[in-house]
mmCIF file of C-alpha atoms and ligand atoms in Angstrom:
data_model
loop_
_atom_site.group_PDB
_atom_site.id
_atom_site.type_symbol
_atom_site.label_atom_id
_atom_site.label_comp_id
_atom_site.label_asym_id
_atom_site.label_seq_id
_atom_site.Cartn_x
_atom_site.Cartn_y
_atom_site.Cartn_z
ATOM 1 C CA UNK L 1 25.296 16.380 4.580
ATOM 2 C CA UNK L 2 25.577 13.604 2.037
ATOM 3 C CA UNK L 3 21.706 13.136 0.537
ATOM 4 C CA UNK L 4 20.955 10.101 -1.790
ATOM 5 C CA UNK L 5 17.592 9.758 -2.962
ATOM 6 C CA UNK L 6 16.822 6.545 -4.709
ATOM 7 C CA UNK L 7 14.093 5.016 -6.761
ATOM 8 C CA UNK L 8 13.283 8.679 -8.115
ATOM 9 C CA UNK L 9 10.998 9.170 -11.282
ATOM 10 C CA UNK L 10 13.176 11.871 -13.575
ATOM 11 C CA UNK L 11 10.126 14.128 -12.983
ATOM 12 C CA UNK L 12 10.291 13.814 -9.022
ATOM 13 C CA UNK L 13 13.870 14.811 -9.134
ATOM 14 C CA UNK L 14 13.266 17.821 -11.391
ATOM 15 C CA UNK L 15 10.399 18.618 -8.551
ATOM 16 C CA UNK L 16 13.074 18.660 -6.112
ATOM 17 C CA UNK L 17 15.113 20.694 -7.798
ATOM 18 C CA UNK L 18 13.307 23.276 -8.955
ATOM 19 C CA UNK L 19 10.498 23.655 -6.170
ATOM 20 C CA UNK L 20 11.605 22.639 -2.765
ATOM 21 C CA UNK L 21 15.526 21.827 -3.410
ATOM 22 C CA UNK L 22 16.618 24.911 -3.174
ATOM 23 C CA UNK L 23 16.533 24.637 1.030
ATOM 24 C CA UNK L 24 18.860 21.722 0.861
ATOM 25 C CA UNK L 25 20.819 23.104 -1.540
ATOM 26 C CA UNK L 26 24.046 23.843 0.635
ATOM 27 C CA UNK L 27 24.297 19.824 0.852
ATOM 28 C CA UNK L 28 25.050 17.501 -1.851
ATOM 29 C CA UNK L 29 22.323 15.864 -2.969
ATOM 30 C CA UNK L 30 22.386 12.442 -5.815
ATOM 31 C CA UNK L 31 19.317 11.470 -7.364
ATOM 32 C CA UNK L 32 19.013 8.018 -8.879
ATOM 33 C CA UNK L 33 16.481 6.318 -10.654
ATOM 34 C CA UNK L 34 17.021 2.957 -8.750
ATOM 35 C CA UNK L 35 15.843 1.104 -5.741
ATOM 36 C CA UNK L 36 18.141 0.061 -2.806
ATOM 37 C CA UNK L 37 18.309 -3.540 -2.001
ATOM 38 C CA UNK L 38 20.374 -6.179 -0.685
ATOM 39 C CA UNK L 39 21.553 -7.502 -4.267
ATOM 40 C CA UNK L 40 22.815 -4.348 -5.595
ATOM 41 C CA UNK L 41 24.476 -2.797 -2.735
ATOM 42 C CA UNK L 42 24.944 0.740 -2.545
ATOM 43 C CA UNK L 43 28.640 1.717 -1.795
ATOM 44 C CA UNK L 44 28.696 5.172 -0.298
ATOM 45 C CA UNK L 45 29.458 7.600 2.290
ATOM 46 C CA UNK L 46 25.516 8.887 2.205
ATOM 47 C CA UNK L 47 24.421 10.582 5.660
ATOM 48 C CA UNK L 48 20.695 10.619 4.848
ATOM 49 C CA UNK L 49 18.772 8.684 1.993
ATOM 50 C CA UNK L 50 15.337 8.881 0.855
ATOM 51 C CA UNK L 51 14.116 5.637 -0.411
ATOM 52 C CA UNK L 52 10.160 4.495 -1.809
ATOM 53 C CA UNK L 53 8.187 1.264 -0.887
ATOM 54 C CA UNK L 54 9.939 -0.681 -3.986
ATOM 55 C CA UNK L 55 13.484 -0.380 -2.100
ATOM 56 C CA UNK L 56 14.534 -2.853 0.423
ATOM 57 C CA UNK L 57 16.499 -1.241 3.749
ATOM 58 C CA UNK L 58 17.323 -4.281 5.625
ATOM 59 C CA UNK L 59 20.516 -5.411 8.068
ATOM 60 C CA UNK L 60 22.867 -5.969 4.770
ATOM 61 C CA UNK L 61 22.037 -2.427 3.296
ATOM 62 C CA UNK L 62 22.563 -0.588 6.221
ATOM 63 C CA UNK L 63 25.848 -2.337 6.808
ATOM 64 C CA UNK L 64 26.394 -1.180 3.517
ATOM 65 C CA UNK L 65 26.420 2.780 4.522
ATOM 66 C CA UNK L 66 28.340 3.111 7.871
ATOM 67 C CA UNK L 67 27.635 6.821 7.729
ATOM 68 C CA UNK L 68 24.156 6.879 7.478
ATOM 69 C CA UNK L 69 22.251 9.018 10.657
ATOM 70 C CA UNK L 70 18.344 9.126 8.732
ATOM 71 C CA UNK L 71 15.953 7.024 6.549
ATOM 72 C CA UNK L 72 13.391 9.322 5.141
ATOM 73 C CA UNK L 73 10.891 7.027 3.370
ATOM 74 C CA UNK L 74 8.992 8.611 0.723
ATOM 75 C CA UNK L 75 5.403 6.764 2.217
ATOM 76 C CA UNK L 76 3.558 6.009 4.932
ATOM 77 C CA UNK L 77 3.916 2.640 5.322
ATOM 78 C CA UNK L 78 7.299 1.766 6.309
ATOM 79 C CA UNK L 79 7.592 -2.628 6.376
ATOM 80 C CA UNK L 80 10.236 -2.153 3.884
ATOM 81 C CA UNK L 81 12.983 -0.935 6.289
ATOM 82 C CA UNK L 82 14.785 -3.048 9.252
ATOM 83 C CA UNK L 83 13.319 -0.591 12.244
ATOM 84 C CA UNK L 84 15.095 -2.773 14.283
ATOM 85 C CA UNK L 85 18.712 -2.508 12.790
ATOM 86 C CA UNK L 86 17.835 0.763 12.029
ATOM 87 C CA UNK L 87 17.056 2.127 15.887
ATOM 88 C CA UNK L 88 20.312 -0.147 16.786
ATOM 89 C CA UNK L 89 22.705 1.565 14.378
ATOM 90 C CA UNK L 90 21.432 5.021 15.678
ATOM 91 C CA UNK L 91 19.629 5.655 12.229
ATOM 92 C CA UNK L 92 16.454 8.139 12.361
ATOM 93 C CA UNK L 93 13.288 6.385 10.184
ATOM 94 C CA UNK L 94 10.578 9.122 9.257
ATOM 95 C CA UNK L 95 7.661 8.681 7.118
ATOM 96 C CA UNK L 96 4.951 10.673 5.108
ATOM 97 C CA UNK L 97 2.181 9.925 7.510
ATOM 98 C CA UNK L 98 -0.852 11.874 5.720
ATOM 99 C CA UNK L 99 0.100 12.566 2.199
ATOM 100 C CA UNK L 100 -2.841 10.621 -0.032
ATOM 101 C CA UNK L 101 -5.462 9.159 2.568
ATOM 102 C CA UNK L 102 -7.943 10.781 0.308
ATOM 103 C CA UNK L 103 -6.166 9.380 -2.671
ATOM 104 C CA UNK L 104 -5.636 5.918 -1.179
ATOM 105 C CA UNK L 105 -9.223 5.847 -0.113
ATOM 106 C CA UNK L 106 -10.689 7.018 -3.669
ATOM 107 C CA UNK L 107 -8.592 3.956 -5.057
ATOM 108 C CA UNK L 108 -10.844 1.245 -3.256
ATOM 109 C CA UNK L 109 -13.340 3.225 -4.389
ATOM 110 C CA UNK L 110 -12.432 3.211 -8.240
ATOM 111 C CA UNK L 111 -11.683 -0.670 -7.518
ATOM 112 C CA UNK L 112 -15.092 -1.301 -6.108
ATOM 113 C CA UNK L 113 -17.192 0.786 -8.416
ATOM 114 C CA UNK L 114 -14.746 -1.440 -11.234
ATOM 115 C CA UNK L 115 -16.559 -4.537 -9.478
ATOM 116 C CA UNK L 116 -19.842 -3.132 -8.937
ATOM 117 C CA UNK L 117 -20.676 -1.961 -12.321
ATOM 118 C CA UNK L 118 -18.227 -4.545 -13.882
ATOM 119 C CA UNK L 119 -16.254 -1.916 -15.743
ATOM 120 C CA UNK L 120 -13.885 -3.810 -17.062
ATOM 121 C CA UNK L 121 -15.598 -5.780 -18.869
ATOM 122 C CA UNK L 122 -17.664 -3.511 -20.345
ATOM 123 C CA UNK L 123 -15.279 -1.588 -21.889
ATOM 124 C CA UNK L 124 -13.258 -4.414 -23.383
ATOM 125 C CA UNK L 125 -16.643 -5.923 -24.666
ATOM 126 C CA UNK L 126 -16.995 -2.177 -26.364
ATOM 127 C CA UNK L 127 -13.380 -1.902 -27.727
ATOM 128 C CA UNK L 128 -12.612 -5.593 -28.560
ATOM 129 C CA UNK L 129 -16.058 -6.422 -29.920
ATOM 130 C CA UNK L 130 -17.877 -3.306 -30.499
ATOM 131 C CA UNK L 131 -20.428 -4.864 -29.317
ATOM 132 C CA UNK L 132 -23.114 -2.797 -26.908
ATOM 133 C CA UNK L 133 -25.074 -5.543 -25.637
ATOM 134 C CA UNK L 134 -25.494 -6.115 -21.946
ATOM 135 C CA UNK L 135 -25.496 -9.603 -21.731
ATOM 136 C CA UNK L 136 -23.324 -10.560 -18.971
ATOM 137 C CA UNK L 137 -22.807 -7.296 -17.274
ATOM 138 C CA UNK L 138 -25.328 -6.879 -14.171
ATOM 139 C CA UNK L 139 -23.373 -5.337 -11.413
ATOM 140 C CA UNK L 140 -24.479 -4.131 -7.897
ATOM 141 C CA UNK L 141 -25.841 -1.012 -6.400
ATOM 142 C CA UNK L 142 -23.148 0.694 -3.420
ATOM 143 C CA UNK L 143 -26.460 2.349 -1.747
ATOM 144 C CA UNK L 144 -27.896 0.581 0.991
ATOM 145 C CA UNK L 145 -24.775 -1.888 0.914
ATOM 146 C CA UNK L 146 -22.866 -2.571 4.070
ATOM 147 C CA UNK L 147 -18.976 -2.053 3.862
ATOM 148 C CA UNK L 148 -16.974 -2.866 6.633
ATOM 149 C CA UNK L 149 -13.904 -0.683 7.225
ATOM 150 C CA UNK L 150 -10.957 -2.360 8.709
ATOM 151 C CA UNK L 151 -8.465 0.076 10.189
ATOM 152 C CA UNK L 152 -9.895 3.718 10.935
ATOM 153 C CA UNK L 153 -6.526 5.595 10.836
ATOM 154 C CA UNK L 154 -6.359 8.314 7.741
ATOM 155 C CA UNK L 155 -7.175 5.951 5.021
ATOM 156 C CA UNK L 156 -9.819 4.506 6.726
ATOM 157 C CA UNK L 157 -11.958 7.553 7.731
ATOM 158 C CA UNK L 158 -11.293 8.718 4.370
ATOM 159 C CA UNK L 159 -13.383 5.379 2.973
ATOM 160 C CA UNK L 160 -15.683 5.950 5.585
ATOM 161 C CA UNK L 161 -16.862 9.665 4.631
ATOM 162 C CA UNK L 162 -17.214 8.590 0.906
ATOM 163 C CA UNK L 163 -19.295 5.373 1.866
ATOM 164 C CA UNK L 164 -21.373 7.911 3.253
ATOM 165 C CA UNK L 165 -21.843 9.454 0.172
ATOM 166 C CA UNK L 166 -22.641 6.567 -1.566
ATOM 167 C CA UNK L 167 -25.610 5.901 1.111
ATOM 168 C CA UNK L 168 -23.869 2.338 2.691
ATOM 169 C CA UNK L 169 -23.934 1.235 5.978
ATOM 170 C CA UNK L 170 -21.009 1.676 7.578
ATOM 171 C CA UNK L 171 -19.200 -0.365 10.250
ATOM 172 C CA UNK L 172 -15.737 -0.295 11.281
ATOM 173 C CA UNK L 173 -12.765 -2.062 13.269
ATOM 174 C CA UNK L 174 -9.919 -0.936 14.545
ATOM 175 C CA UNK L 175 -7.717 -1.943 17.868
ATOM 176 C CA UNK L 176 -7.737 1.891 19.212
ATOM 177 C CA UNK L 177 -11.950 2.736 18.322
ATOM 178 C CA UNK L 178 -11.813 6.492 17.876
ATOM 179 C CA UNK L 179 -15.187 7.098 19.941
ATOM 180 C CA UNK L 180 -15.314 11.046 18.420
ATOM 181 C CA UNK L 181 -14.722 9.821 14.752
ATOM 182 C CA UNK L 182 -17.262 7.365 15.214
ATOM 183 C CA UNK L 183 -19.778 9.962 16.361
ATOM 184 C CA UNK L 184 -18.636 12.290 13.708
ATOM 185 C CA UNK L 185 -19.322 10.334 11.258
ATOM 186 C CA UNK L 186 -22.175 8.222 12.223
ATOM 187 C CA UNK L 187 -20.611 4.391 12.214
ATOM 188 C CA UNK L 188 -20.678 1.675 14.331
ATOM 189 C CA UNK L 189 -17.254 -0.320 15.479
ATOM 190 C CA UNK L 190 -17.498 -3.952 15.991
ATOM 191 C CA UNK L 191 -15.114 -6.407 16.928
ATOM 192 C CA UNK L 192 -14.021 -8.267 13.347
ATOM 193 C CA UNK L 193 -15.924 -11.152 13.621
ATOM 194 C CA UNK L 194 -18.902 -9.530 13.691
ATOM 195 C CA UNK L 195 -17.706 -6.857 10.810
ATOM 196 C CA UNK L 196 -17.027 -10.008 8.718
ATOM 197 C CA UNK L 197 -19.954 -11.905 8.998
ATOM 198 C CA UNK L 198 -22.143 -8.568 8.633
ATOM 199 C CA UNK L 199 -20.592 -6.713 5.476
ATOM 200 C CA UNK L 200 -21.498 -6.709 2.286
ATOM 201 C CA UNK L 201 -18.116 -5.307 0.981
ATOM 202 C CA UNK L 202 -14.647 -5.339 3.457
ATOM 203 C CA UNK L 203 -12.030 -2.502 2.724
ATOM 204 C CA UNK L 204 -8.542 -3.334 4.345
ATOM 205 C CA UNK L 205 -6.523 -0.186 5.689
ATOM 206 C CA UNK L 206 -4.386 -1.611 8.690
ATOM 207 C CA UNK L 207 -0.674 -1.208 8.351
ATOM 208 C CA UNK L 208 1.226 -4.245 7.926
ATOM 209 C CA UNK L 209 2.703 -5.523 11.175
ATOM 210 C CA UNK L 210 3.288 -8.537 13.209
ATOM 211 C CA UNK L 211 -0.036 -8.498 14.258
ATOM 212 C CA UNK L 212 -1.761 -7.936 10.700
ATOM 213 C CA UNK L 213 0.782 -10.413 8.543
ATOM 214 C CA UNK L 214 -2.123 -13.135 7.531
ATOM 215 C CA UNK L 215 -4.858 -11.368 8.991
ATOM 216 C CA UNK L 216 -7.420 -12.340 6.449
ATOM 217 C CA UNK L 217 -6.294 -15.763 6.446
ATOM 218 C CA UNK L 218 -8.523 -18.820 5.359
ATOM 219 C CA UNK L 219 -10.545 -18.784 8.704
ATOM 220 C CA UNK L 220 -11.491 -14.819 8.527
ATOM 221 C CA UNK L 221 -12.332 -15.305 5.118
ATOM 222 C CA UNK L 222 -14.830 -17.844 5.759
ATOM 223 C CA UNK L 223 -16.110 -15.813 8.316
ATOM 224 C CA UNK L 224 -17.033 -13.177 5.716
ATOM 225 C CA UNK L 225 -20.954 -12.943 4.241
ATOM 226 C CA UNK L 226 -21.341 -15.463 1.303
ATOM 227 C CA UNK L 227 -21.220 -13.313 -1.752
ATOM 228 C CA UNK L 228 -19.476 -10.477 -0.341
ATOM 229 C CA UNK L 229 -16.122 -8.565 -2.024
ATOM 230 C CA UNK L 230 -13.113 -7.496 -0.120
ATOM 231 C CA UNK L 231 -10.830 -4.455 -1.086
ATOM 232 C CA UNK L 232 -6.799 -4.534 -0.234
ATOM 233 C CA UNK L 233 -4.927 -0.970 -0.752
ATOM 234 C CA UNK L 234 -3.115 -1.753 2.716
ATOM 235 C CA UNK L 235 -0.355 -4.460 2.074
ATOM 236 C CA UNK L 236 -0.566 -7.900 0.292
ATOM 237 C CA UNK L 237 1.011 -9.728 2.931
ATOM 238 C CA UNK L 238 -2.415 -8.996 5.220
ATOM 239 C CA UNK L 239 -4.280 -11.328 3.301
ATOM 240 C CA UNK L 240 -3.337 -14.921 2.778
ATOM 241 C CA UNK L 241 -3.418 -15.074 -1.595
ATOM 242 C CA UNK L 242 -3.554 -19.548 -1.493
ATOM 243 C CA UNK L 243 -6.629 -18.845 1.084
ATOM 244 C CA UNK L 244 -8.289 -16.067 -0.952
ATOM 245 C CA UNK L 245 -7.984 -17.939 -4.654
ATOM 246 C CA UNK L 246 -9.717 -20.733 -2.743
ATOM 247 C CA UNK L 247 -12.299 -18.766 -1.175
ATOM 248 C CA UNK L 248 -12.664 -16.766 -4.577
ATOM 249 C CA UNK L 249 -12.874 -20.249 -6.909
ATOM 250 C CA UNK L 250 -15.952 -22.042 -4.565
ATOM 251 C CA UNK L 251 -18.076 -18.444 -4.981
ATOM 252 C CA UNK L 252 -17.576 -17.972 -1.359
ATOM 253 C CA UNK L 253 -16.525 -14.617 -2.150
ATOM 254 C CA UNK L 254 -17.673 -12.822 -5.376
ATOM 255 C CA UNK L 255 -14.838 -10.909 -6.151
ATOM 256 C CA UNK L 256 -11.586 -9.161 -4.792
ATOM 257 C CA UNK L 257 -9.947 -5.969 -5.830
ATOM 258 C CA UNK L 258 -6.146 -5.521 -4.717
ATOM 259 C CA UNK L 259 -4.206 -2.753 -5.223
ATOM 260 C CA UNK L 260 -1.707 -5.078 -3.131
ATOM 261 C CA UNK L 261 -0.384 -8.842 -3.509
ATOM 262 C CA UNK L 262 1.639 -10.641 -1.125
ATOM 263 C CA UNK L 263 5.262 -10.959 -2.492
ATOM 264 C CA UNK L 264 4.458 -7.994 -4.968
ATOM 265 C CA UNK L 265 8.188 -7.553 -5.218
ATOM 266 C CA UNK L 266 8.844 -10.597 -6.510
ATOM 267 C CA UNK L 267 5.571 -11.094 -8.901
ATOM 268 C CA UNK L 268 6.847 -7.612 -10.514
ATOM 269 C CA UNK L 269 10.472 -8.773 -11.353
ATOM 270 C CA UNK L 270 10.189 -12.248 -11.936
ATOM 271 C CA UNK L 271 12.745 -12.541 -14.686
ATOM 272 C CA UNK L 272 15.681 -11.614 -11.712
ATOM 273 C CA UNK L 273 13.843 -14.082 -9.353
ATOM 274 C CA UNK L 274 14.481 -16.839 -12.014
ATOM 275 C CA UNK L 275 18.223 -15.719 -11.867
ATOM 276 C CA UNK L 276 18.372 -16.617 -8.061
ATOM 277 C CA UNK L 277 20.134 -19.600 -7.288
ATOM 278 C CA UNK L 278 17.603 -21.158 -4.893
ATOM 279 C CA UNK L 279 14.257 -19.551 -5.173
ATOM 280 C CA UNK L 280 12.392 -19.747 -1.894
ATOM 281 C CA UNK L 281 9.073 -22.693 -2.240
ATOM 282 C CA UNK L 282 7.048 -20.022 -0.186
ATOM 283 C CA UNK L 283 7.936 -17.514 -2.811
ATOM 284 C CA UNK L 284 7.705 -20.018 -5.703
ATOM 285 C CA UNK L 285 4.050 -20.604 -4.406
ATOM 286 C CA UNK L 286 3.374 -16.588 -3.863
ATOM 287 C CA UNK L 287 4.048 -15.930 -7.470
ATOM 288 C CA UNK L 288 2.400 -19.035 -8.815
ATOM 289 C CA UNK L 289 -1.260 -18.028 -6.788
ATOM 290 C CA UNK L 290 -0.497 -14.352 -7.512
ATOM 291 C CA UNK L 291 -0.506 -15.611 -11.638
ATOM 292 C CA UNK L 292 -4.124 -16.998 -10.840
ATOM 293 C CA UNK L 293 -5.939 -14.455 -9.029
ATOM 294 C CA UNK L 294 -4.611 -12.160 -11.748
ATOM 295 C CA UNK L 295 -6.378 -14.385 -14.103
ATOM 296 C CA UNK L 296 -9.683 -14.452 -12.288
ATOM 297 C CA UNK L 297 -12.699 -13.002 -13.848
ATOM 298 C CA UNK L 298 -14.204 -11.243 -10.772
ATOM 299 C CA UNK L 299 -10.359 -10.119 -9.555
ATOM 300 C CA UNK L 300 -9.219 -6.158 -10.343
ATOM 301 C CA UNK L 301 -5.735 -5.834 -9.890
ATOM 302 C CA UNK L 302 -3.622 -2.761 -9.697
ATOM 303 C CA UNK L 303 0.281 -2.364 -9.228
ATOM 304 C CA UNK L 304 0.457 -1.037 -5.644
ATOM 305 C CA UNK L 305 -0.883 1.946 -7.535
ATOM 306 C CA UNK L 306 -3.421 3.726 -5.292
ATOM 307 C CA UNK L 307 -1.023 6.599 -4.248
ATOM 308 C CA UNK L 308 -0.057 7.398 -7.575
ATOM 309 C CA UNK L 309 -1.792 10.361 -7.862
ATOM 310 C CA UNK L 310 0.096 13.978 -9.670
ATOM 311 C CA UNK L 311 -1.055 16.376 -5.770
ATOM 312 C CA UNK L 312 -0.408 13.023 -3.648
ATOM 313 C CA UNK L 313 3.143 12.980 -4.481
ATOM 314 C CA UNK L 314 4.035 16.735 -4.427
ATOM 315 C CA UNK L 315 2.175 16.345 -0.695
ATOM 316 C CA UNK L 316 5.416 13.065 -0.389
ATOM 317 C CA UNK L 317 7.647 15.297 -1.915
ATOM 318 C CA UNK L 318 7.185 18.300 0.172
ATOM 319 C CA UNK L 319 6.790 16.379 3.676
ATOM 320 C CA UNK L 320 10.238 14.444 2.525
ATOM 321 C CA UNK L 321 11.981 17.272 2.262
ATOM 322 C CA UNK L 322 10.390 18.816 5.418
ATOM 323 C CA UNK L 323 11.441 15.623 7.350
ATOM 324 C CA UNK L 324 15.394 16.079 5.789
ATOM 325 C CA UNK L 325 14.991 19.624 6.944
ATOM 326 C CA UNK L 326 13.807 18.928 10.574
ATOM 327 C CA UNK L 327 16.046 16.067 11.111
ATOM 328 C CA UNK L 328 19.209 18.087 9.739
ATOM 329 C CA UNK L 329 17.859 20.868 12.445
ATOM 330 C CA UNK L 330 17.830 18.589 15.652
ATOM 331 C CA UNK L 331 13.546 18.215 15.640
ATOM 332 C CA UNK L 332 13.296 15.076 13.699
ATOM 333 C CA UNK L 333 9.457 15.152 12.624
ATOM 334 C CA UNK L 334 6.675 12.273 11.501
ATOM 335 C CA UNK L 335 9.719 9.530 13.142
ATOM 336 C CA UNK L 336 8.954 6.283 12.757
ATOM 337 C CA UNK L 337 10.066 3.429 15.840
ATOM 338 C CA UNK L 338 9.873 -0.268 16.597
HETATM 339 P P1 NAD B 401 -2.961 4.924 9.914
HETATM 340 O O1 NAD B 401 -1.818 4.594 10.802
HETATM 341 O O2 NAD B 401 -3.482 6.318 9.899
HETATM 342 O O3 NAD B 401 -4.201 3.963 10.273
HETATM 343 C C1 NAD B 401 -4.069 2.610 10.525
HETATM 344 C C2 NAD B 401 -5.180 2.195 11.494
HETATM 345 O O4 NAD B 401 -5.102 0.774 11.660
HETATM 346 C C3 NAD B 401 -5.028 2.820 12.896
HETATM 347 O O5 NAD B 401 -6.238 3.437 13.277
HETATM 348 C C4 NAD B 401 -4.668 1.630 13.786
HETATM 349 O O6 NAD B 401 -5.182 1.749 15.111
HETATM 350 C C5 NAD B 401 -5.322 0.487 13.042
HETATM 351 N N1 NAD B 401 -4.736 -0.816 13.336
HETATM 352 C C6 NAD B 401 -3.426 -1.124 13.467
HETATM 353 N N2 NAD B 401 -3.281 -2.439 13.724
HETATM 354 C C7 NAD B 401 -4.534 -2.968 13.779
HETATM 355 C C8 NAD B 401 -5.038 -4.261 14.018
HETATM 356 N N3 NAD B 401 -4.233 -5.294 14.266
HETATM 357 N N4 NAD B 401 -6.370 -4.443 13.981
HETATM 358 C C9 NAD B 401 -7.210 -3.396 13.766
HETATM 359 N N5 NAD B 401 -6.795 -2.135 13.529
HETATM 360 C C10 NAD B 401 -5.459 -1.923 13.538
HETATM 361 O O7 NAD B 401 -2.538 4.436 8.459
HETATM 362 P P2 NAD B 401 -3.156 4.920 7.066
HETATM 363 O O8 NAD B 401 -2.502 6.186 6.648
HETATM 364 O O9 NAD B 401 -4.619 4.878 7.137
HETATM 365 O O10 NAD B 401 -2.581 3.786 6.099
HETATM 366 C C11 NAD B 401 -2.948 2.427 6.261
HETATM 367 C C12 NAD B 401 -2.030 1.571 5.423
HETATM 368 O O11 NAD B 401 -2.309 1.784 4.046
HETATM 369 C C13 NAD B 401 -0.533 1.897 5.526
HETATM 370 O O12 NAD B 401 0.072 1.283 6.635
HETATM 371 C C14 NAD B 401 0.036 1.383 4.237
HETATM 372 O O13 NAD B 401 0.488 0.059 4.395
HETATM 373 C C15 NAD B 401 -1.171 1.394 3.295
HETATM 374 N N6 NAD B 401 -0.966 2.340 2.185
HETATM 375 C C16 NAD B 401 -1.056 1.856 0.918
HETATM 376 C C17 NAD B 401 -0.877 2.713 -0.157
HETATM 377 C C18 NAD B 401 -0.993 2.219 -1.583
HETATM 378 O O14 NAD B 401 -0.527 2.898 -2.494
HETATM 379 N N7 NAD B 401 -1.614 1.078 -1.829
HETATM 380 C C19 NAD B 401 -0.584 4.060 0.069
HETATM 381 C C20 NAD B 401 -0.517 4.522 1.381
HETATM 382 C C21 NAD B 401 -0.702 3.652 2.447
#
């Protein structure tokens, strides 16, 4: 088999080689440093490809590789590839399904506490000014809070158990309530109106789908408690950015901390964007309301970061290759359909 791993940190690859290659190592395998995407096509005779979150797998790419039998994504969340095309050309999608909930889950947690205890500005008051006073930085206590956890898959339960440390509340929504989970861990579901209007903080952890594109969109914002903060590690696109600066600017909302934008993609290479031709307005106005809730004073924002942990990515690593290995035997595991 023909295996082309792309968007690879030199380190990753090295990890391959030297720790859990060596079961692939009758095929040929290519590592490269860059992303697939539909303006630098690959031209190849790959059979399987491993890709990350920052690649791009849609109809024109997979023209692009006529041989290609399996995807093997290198995350959970897999809105990056054409399932459609994909499951029409025959090609097997699988995903890392469990590899960092804890991690994810810590990561609204160091965004919150960033909030809470305004951490950010503390230590650039300490380092730019020197100055120790505390003028200016009252934050919040966590216990006794209510946080509302949307989406109780393995992120979400993760969030839940370390609310519980913390002493919050803790409600939750999710469209399949997991009755034992909820027992377990000694939470409430509600249905999201009620979460929004009742919770002091909102964590996102819902894929992104049909259903959740614009979930949180001007409407469910308002809906949430005057003063409260919400938390995105999911995907940008759930929450409407034009919606949120305006929700953020009138105080509705005292502060947001994303992990996620909408058009990320874009925001993080704008330089090629300006190359394009004809820019779309939609993403023209994405980048432009990214630029000012990155500028906001009570906005944390992190570059689709919360995964990026040194044991979350030897857990991708391992269940990538597992998924190669499974798939090349005839019991594709963790596959991934429309
Ligand atoms: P999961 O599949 O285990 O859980 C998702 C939960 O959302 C499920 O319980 C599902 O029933 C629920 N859900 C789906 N659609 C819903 C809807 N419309 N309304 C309410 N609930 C709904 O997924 P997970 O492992 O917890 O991951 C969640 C998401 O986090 C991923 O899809 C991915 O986009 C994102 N993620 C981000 C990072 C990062 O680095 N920022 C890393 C990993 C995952």
């Amino acid at each position: 088999m023909k295996i082309y791993f792309y968007g690879l940190h030199l380190w990753e690859g090295d990890y391959l080689k030297d720790k859990i290659g060596k079961s692939l190592s009758e095929h040929e395998i290519e590592f490269s440093e860059k992303d697939l995407n539909p303006d630098s096509l690959p031209e190849n005779d790959a059979e399987i490809i491993s890709v990350f979150v920052d690649s791009v797998v849609d109809k024109k790419v997979l023209d692009a590789m006529p041989n290609l039998k399996m995807i093997a994504t290198r995350s959970t969340g897999f809105d990056h590839i054409d399932l459609k095309e994909a499951q029409k050309k025959g090609v097997v999608v699988s995903n890392v399904p469990a590899y960092g909930a804890n991690t994810v889950a810590e990561h609204a947690f160091a965004l919150l506490l960033t909030l809470s205890h305004k951490v950010y500005e503390a230590y650039d008051q300490v380092r730019e000014k020197g100055s120790f006073s505390q003028e200016g930085l009252q934050g919040f206590d966590l216990l006794g809070k209510t946080i509302g956890v949307v989406g109780t898959g393995h992120i979400g339960t993760y969030a839940i158990k370390i609310a519980k440390g913390f002493g919050m509340e803790v409600i939750a929504h999710d469209i399949n309530p997991n009755s034992d989970l909820e027992k377990e861990l000694d939470f409430k579901y509600k249905d999201l109106d009620e979460l929004l209007s009742s919770s002091d903080i909102v964590t996102i952890h819902v894929p992104f789908c049909e259903d959740t594109e614009g979930m949180f969109n001007e409407e469910r914002l308002r809906k949430m408690k005057e003063g409260a903060v919400l938390i995105n590690t999911s995907r940008g696109g759930i929450v409407e950015t034009e919606a949120l600066v305006k929700v953020l600017e009138e105080g509705h909302l005292a502060g947001a901390g994303l992990d996620v934008l909408e058009e990320e993609g874009v925001v993080s290479d704008e330089l090629e964007f300006l190359r394009k031709e004809h820019p779309q307005e939609s993403d023209l106005r994405a980048v432009l309301a990214n630029h000012v809730l990155i500028d906001m004073p009570n906005v944390i924002v992190t570059p689709h970061n919360a995964f990026n942990t040194k044991e979350a990515l030897e857990r991708i690593l391992k269940t990538t290759v597992l998924n190669i290995e499974s798939f090349i035997e005839g019991n594709p595991e963790n596959t991934v359909g429309v």
